[in-house]
Short mmCIF file of C-alpha atoms in Angstrom, two decimals:
data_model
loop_
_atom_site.label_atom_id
_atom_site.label_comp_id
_atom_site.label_asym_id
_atom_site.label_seq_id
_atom_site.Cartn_x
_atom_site.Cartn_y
_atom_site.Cartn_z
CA UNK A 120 -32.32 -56.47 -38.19
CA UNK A 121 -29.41 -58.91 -38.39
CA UNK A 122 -29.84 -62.52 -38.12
CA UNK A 123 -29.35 -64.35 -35.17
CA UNK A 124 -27.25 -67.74 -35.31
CA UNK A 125 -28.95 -70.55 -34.12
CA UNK A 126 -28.52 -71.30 -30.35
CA UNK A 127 -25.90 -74.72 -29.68
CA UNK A 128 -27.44 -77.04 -27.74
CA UNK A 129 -24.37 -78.46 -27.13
CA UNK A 130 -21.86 -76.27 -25.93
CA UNK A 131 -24.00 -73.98 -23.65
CA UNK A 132 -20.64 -72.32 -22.22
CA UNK A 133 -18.73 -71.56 -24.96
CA UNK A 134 -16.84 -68.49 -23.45
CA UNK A 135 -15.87 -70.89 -20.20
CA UNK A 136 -17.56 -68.56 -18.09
CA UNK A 137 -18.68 -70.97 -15.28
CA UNK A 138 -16.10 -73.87 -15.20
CA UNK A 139 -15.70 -73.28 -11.54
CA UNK A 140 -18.64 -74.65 -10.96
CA UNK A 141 -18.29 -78.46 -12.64
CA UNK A 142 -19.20 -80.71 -9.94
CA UNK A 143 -18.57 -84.17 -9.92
CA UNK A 144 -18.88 -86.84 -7.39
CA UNK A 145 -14.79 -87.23 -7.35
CA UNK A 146 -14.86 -83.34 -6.26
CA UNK A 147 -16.92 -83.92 -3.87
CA UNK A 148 -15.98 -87.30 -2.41
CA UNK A 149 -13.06 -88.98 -1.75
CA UNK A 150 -12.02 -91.56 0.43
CA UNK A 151 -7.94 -91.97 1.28
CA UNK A 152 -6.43 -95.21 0.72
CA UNK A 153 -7.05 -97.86 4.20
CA UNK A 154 -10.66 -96.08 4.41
CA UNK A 155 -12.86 -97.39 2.06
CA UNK A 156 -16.45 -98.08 2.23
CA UNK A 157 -18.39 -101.17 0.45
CA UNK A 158 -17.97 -101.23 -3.01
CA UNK A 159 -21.87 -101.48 -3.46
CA UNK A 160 -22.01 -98.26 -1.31
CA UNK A 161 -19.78 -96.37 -2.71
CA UNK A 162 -21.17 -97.64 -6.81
CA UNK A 163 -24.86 -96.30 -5.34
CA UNK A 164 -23.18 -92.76 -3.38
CA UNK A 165 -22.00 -91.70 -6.83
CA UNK A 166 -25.51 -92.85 -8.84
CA UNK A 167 -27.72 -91.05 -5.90
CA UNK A 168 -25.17 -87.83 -5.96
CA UNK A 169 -25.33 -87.69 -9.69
CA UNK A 170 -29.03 -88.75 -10.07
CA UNK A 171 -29.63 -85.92 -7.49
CA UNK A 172 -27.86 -83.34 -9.22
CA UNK A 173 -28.75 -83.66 -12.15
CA UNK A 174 -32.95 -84.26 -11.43
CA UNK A 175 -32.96 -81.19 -8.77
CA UNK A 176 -30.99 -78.67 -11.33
CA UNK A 177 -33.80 -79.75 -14.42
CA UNK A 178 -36.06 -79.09 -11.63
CA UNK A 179 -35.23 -75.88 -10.55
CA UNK A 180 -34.61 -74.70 -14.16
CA UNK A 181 -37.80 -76.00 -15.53
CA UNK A 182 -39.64 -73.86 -12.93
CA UNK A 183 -37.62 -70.94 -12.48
CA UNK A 184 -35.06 -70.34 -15.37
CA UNK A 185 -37.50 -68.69 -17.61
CA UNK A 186 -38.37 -66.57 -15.28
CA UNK A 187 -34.92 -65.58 -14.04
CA UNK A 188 -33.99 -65.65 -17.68
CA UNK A 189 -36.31 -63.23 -18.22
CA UNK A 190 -35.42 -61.34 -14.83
CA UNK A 191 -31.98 -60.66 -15.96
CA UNK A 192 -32.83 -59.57 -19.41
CA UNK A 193 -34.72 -56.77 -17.91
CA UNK A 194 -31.91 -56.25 -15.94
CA UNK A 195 -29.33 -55.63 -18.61
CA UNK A 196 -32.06 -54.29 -20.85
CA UNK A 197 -32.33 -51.18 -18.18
CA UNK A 198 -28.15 -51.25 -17.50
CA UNK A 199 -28.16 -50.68 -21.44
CA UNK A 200 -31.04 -48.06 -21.37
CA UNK A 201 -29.14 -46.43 -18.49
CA UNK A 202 -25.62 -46.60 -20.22
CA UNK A 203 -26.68 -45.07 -23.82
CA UNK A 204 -29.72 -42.63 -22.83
CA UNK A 205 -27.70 -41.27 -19.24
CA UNK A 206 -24.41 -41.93 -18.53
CA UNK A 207 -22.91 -41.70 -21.54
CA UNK A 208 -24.41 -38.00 -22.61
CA UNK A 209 -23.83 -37.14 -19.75
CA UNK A 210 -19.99 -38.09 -19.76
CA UNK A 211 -19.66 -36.45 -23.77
CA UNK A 212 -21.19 -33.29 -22.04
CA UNK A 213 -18.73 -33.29 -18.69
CA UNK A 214 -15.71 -33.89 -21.83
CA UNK A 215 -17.02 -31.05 -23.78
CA UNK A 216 -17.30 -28.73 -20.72
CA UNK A 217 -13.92 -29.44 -19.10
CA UNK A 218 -11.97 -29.47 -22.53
CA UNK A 219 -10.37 -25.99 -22.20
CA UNK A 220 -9.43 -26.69 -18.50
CA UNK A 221 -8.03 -30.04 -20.08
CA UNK A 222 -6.01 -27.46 -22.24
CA UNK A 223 -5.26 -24.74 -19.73
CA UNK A 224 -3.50 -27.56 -17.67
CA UNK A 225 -1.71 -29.57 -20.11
CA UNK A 226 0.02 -25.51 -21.15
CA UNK A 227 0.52 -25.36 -17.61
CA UNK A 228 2.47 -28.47 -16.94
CA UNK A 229 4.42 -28.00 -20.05
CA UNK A 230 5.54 -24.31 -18.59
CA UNK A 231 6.57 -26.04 -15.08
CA UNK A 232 8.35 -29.13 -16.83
CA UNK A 233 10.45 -26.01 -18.80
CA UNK A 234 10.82 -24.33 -15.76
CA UNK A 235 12.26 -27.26 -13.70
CA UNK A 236 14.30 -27.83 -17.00
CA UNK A 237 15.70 -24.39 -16.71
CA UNK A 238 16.07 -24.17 -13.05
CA UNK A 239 18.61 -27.63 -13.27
CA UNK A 240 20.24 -26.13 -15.85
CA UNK A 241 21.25 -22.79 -13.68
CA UNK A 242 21.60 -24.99 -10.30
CA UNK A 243 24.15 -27.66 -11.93
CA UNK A 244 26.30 -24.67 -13.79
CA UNK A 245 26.67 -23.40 -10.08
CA UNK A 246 27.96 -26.08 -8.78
#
């Protein structure tokens, strides 16, 4: 078995895959210039909204994310089982069986590509 790198606690994304869903307040919120709220308000809106997010998501991943986790690696564990022990004998047999009609064809386009070749040839001297 190979070794498996240690996992980074720090950059959890590292291949970008979910940038679309960064949330802050600001892309959320925003109030146009001669509409403004209280200062105080709007100081506490963006401490609640953050405070909120970020509490509810450790929530919901403390009591579900293993098990999702989990969830999904069964998942891909049978989309892998399915892949290598199914689908893909299954395509190397269809390639093995259709190989000489592969062949057959390919002899068979290369006669009408000579033919149409030929047939020019005659029609253009015609004229």
């Amino acid at each position: 078995m190979s070794v498996r790198p240690e996992i980074d606690l720090i950059n959890r994304d590292p291949n970008d895959m979910n940038n679309y869903i960064q949330v802050e307040f600001d892309d959320v919120f925003a109030e146009p210039t001669g509409t403004h709220s209280a200062a105080c308000v709007w100081r506490n809106s963006y401490k609640c909204f953050t405070c909120g997010k970020n509490v509810c998501y450790k929530l919901m991943t403390f009591f579900c994310g293993i098990c999702i986790a989990l969830a999904w690696g069964c998942a891909f564990a049978q989309i892998s089982f399915s892949v290598i022990w199914c689908f893909a004998p299954y395509l190397r047999a269809i390639h093995i069986i259709l190989y000489p009609f592969k062949k057959i064809y390919s002899i068979i386009l290369a006669c009408k590509f000579f033919l149409i070749i030929i047939l020019n040839f005659f029609l253009l001297k015609k004229n």
